[in-house]
Coordinates of C-alpha atoms and ligand atoms in Angstrom, one line a residue:
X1 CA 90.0 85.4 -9.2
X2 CA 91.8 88.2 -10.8
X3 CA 94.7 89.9 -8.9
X4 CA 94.0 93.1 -7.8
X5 CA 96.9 96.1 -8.8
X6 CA 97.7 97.4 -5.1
X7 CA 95.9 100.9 -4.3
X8 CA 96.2 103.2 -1.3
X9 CA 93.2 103.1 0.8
X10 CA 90.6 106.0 2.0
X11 CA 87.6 105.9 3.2
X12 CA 84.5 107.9 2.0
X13 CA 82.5 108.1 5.2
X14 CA 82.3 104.6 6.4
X15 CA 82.6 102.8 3.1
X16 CA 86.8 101.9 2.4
X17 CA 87.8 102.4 -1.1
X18 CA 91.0 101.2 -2.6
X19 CA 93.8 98.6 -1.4
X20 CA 91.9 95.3 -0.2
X21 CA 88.6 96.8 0.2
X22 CA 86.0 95.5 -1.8
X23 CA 85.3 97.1 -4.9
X24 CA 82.1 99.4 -4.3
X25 CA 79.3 100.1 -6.6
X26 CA 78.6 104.4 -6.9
X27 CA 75.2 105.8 -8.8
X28 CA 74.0 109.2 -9.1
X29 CA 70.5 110.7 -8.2
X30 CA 68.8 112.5 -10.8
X31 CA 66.7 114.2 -8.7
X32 CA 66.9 118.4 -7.7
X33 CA 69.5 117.9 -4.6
X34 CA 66.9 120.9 -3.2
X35 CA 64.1 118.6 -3.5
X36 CA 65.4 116.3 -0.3
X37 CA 62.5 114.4 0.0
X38 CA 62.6 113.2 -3.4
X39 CA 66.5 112.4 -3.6
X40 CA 66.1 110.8 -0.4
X41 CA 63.8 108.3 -1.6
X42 CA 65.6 108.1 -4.3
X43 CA 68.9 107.4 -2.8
X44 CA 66.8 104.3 -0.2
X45 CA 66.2 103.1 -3.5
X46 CA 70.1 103.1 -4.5
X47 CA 71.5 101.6 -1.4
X48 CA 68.3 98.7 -1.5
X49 CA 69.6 97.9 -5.2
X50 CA 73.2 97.6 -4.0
X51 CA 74.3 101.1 -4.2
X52 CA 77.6 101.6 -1.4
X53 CA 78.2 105.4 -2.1
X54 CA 75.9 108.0 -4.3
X55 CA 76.9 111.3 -5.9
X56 CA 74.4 114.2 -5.9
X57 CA 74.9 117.3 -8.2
X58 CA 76.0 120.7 -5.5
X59 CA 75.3 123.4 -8.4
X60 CA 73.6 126.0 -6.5
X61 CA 73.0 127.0 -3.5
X62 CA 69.4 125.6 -3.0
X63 CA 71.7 122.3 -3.6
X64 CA 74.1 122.6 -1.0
X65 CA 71.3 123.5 1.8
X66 CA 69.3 120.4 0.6
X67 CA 72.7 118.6 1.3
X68 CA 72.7 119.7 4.9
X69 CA 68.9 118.0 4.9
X70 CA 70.2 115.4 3.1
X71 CA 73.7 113.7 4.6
X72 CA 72.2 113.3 8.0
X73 CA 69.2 110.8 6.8
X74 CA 71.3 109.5 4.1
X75 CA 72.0 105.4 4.3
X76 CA 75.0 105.6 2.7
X77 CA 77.8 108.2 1.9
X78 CA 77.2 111.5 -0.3
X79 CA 79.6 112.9 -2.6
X80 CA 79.1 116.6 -4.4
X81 CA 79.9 116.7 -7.8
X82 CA 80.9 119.9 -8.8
X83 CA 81.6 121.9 -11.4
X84 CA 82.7 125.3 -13.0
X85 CA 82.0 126.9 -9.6
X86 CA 84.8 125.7 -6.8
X87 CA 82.7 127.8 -4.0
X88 CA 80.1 124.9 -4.2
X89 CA 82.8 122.6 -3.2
X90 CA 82.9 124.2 0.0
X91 CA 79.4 124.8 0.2
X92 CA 78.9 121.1 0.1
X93 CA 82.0 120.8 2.4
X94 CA 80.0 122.4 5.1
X95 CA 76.5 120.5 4.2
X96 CA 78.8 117.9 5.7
X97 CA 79.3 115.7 2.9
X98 CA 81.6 112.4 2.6
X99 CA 83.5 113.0 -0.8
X100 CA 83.7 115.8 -3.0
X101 CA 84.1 115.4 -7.1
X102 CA 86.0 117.9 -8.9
X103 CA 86.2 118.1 -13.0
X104 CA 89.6 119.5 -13.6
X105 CA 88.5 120.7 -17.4
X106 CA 86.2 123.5 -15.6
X107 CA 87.7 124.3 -12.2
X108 CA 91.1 125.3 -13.6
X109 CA 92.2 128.3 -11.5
X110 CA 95.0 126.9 -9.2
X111 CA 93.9 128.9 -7.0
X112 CA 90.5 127.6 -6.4
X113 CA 91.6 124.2 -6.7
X114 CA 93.8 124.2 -3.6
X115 CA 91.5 126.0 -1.8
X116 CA 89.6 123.5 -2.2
X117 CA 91.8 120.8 -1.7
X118 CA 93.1 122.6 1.5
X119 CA 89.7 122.6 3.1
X120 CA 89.5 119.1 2.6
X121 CA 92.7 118.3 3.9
X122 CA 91.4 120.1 7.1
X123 CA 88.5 118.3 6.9
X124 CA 89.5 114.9 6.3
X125 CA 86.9 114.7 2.9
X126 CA 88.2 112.7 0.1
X127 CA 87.9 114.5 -3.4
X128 CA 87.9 112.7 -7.2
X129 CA 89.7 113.8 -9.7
X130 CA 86.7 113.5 -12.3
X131 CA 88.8 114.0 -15.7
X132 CA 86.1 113.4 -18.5
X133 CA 87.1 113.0 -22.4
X134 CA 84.1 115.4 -23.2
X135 CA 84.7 118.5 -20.5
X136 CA 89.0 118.2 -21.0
X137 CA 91.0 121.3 -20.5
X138 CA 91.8 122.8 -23.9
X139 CA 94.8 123.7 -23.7
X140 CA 95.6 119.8 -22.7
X141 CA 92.6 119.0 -26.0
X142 CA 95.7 121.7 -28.1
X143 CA 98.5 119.8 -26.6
X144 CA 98.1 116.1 -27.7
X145 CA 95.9 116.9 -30.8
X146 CA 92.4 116.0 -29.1
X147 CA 91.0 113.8 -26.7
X148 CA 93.8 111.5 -26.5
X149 CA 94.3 109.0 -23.6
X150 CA 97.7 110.5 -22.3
X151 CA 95.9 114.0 -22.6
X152 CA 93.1 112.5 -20.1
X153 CA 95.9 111.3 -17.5
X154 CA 97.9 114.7 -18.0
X155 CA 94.7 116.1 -17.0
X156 CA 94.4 114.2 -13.5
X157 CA 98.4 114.6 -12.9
X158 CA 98.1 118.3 -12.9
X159 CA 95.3 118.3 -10.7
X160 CA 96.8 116.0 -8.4
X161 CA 100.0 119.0 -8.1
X162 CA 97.8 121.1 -7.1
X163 CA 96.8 119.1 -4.5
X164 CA 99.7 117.9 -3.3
X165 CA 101.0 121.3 -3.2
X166 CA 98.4 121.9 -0.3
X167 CA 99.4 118.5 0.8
X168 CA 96.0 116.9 0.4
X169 CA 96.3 112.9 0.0
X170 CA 92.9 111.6 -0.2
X171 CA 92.2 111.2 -3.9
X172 CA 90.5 109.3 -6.3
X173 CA 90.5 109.4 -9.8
X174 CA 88.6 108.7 -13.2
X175 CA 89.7 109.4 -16.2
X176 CA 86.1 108.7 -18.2
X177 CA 85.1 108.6 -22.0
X178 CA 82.3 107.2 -23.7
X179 CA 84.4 105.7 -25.7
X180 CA 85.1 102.4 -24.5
X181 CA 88.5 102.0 -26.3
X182 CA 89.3 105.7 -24.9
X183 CA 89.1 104.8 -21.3
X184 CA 90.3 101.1 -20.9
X185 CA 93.4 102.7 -22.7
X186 CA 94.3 106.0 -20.5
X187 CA 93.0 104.2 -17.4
X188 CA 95.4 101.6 -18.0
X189 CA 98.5 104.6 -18.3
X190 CA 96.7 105.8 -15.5
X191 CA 97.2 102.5 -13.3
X192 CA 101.0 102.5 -14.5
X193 CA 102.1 106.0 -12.6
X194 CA 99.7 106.5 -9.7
X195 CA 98.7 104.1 -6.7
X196 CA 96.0 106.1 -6.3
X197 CA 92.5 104.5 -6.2
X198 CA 90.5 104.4 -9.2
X199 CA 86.6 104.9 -10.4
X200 CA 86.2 103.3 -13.3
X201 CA 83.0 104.3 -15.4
X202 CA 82.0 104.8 -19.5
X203 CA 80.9 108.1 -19.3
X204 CA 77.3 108.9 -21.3
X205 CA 77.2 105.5 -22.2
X206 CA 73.8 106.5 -23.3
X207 CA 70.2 104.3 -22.7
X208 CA 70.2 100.3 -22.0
X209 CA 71.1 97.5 -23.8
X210 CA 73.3 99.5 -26.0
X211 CA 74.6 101.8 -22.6
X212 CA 75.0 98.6 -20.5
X213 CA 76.4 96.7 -23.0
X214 CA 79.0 99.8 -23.7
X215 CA 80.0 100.0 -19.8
X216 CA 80.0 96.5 -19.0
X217 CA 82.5 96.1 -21.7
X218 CA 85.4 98.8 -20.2
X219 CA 84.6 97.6 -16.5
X220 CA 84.9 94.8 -16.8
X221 CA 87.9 95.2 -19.0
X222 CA 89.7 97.1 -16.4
X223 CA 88.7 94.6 -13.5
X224 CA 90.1 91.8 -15.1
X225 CA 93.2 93.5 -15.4
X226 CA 92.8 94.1 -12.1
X227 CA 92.5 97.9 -12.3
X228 CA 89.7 99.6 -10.5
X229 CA 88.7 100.4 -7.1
X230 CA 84.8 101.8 -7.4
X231 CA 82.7 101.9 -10.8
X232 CA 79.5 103.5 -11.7
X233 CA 77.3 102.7 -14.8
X234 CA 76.6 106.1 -16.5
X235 CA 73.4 104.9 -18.1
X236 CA 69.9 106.8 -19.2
X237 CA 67.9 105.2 -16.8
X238 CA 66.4 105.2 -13.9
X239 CA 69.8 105.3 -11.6
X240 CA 68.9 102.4 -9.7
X241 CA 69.1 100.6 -13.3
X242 CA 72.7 101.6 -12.6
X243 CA 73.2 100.5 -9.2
X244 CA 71.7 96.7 -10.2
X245 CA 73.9 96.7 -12.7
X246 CA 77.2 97.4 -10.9
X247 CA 76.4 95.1 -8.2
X248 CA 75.4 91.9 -11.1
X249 CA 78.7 92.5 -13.0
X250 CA 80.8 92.3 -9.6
X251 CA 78.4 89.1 -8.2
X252 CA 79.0 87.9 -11.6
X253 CA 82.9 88.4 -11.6
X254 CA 83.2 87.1 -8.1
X255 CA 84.4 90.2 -7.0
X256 CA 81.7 90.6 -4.6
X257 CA 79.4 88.3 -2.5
X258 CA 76.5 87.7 -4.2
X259 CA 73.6 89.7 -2.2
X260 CA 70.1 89.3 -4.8
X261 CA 69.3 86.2 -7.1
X262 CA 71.0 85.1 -9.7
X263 CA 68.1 84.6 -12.2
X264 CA 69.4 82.6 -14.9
X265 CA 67.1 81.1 -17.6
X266 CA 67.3 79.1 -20.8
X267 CA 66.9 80.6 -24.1
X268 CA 63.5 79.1 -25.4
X269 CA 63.7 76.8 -28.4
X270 CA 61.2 75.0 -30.1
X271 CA 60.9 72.7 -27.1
X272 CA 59.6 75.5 -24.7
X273 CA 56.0 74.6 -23.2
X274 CA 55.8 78.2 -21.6
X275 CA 56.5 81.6 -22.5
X276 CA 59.9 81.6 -20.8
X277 CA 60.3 85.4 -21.4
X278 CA 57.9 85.9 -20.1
X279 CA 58.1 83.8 -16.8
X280 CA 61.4 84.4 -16.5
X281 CA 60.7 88.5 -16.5
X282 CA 57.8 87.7 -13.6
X283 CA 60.2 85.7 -11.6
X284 CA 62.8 88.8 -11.8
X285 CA 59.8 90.8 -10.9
X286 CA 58.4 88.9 -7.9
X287 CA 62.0 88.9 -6.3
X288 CA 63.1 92.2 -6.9
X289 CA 65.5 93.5 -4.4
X290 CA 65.0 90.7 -1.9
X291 CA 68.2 89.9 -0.3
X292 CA 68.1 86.0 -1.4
X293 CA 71.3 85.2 -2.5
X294 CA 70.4 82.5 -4.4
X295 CA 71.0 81.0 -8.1
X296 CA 67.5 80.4 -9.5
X297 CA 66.1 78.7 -12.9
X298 CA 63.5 79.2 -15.2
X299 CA 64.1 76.1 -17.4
X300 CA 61.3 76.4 -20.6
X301 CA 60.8 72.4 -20.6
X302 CA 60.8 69.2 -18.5
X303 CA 62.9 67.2 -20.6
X304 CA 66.1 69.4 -20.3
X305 CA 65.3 72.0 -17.9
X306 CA 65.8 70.3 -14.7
X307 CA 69.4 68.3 -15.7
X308 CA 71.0 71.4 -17.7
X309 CA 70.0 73.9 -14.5
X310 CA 71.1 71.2 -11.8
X311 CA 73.4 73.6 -10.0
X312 CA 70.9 75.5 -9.6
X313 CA 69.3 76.4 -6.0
X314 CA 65.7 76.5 -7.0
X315 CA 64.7 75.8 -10.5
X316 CA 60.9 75.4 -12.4
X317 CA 60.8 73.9 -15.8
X318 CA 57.1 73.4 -17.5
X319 CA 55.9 70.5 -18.7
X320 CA 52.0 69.7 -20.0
X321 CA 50.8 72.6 -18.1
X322 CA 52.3 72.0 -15.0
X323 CA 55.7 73.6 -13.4
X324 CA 58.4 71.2 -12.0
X325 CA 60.3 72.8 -9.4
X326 CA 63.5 71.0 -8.6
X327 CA 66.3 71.7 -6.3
X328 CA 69.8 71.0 -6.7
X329 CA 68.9 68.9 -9.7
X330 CA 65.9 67.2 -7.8
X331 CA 62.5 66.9 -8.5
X332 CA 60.6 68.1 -5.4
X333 CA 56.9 69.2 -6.8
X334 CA 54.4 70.2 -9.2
X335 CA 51.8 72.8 -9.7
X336 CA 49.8 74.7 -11.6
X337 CA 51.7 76.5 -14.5
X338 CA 50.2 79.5 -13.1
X339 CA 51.2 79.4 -9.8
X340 CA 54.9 78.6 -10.7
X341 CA 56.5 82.2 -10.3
X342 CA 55.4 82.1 -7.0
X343 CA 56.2 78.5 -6.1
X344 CA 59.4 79.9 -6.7
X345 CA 59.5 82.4 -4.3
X346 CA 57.9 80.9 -1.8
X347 CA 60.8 77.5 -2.0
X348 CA 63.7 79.8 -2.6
X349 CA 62.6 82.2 0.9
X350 CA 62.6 78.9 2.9
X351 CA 65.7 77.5 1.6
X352 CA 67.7 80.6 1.9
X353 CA 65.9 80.6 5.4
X354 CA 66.5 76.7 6.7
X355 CA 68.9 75.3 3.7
X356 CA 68.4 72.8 0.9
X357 CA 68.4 69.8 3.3
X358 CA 64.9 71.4 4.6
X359 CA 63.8 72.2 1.6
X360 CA 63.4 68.9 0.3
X361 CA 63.1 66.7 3.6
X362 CA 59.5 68.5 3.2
X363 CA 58.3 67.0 0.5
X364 CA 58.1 63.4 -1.3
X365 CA 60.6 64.0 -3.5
X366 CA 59.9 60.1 -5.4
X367 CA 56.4 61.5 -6.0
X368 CA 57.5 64.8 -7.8
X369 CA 60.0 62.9 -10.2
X370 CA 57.3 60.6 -10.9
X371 CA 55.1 63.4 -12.2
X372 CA 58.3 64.6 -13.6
X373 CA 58.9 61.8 -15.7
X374 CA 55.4 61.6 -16.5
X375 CA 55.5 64.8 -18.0
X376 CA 58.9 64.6 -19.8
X377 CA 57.6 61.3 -21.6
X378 CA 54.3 62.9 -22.4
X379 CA 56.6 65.9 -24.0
X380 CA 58.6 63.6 -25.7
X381 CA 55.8 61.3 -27.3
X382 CA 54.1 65.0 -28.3
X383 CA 57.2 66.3 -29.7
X384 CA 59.4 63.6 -30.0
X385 CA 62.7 63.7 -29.0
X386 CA 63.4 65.3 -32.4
X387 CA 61.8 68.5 -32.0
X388 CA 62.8 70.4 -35.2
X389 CA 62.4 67.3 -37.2
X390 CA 66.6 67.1 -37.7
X391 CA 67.2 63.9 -39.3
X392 CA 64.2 64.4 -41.8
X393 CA 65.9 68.1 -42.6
X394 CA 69.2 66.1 -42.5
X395 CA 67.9 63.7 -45.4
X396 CA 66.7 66.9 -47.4
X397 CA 69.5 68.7 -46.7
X398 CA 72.0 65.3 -47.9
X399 CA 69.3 65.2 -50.9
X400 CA 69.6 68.6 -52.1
X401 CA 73.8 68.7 -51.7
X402 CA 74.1 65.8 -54.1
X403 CA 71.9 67.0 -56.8
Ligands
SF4_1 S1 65.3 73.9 -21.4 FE1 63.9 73.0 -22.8 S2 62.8 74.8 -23.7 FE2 64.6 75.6 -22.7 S3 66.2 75.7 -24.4 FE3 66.5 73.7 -23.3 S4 65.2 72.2 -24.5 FE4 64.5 74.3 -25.1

């Protein structure tokens, strides 16, 4: 859908990033990198949410020896993020990890950095260049007169010097802010003078919705323009909050197949004969990280529900205490309003198992949109089709205007 700005490739372990691979979703575990056990389970948890490649801090050396535990039993690739001390980078080098991240605002000796970047060259390990508006070099912060876009990309040019002085090619870069305006801006300068892939990411974006909200609006910025190669949601939250939410906004841009359900649900009105909230958040619940790649409906009433959601895969809209579930627009059963979250499960596992054909060849589909239409004229003598009394209001309102 959007026309990707052509990037170099490298790999970080098995995972490609850059030119026509597809764009990969990174977290971070928040767990001691000593404690393997712990980030282990943490990082299962990543990859099952959608996670392709996860940083973990390398600040000590209790770190980098839990690294060592770690890489071997890890599902997907590791990358050390360091900073301030460049011996860590090599530390983490020899736990054997898949990708290193250096921030060029506190590794600035030269010296370190190419010994760094040399390693890695021998190696074969790709390395970031994590610029970050927060942590920039200040003689760069002196130069443009603050944290300033062109500053941020100056930032990542120098570092790249250093590398390519050692004649080390496998970079990434990031030039992140947590202002969103900040980084759509220097990552677009950025695009304009390097092929290099990017990570795209609003740094300390801070807690959901506000945090989601404040990445979802410079990635997806960027990826419309076609810029970016790998994101990561900075968000205070549980990281795989993160890693659901990278995957959703690339299912949701087509930019990657869709791997979970796609809940969608209406927004309640006066019409609503459940708590759609709440089903809706039981449903999301109950499906969790199945891989069912499926659109699914929560629909609050029998009279719309089924016709607006009729692209839907699986759908259940309520109606005088009863769910309707209906499939592709179809009526195809009723029960209990409290057995309708898992109704829902059970149809969408057997159609994302044997298709829709199966689905409703099992049932008397005739019967179910009798009950249906039962229901929706029962609704509509109760409420009438006029559910916030319009045309009285509209009488009122004509009433009131001419006085
Ligand atoms: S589906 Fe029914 S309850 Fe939901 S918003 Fe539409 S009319 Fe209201």
């Amino acid at each position: 859908m959007f026309e990707r700005r052509k990037t170099r490739q490298l790999f970080v372990g098995k995972v490609p990033v850059g030119g026509d691979a597809p764009i990969t979703v990174q977290s971070m575990t928040i767990t001691k990198t000593a404690d393997v056990e712990g980030t282990l389970q943490q990082i299962y948890a990543l990859a099952a949410a959608g996670c392709d490649i996860v940083r973990c801090t390398c600040n000590e050396e209790a770190a980098a020896i839990g690294l060592a535990q770690i890489v071997p039993r890890s599902p997907i690739p590791i990358i050390a993020d360091i900073h301030h001390q460049y011996r860590m980078a090599l530390a983490a080098m020899e736990a054997g990890v898949h990708g290193l991240r250096l921030n060029p605002g506190n590794i600035r000796r030269p010296e370190h950095i190419k010994a760094v970047a040399a390693e890695a060259r021998d190696r074969k390990i790709p390395i970031r260049i994590g610029v970050n508006g927060g942590s920039l070099d200040p003689a760069l912060y002196e130069k443009w007169g603050g944290i300033k876009p062109e500053a941020m990309v100056e930032s990542a040019m120098q570092e790249l010097r250093y590398f390519q002085e050692v004649d080390f090619d496998l970079v990434k870069i990031s030039v992140k802010a947590s202002s969103v305006a900040l980084m759509i801006e220097a990552y677009r300068q950025l695009s304009e003078v390097t092929d290099i892939p990017l990570h795209l990411g609003v740094t300390e974006a801070g807690p959901p919705p506000a945090g989601l909200i404040k990445a979802t609006a410079g990635i997806a910025t960027l990826l419309m323009e076609g810029i970016g190669d790998t994101i990561r949601y900075s968000l205070t939250a549980d990281p795989v909050e993160e890693a659901r939410a990278g995957r959703q906004l690339l299912e949701s841009l087509g930019l990657r197949e869709r791997k979970n359900i796609d809940l969608i649900a209406c927004p309640s009105c006066g019409r609503a004969e459940i708590d759609v909230i709440d089903v809706a958040k039981r449903a999301m619940e109950a499906f969790g990280d199945r891989k069912i790649p499926l659109q699914v409906a929560v629909m609050g009433c029998v009279v719309n529900g089924p016709g607006e959601a009729r692209e839907a895969d699986i759908g259940i809209a309520a109606g005088n205490k009863r769910g309707h579930l209906f499939v592709k627009g179809r009526n195809v059963a009723v029960v209990p309003e409290d057995e309708m979250v898992d109704a829902l499960v059970e149809w969408a596992e057997f159609i994302h198992e044997h298709g829709t054909e199966a689905a409703i060849a099992r049932v008397d589909t005739a019967k179910a949109e009798r009950e249906a239409a039962k229901d929706r004229a029962a609704l509509l003598d109760d409420k009438g089709a006029d559910v916030n009394n319009a045309n009285e209001k509209i009488v009122e309102i004509r009433k009131t205007v001419e006085h």
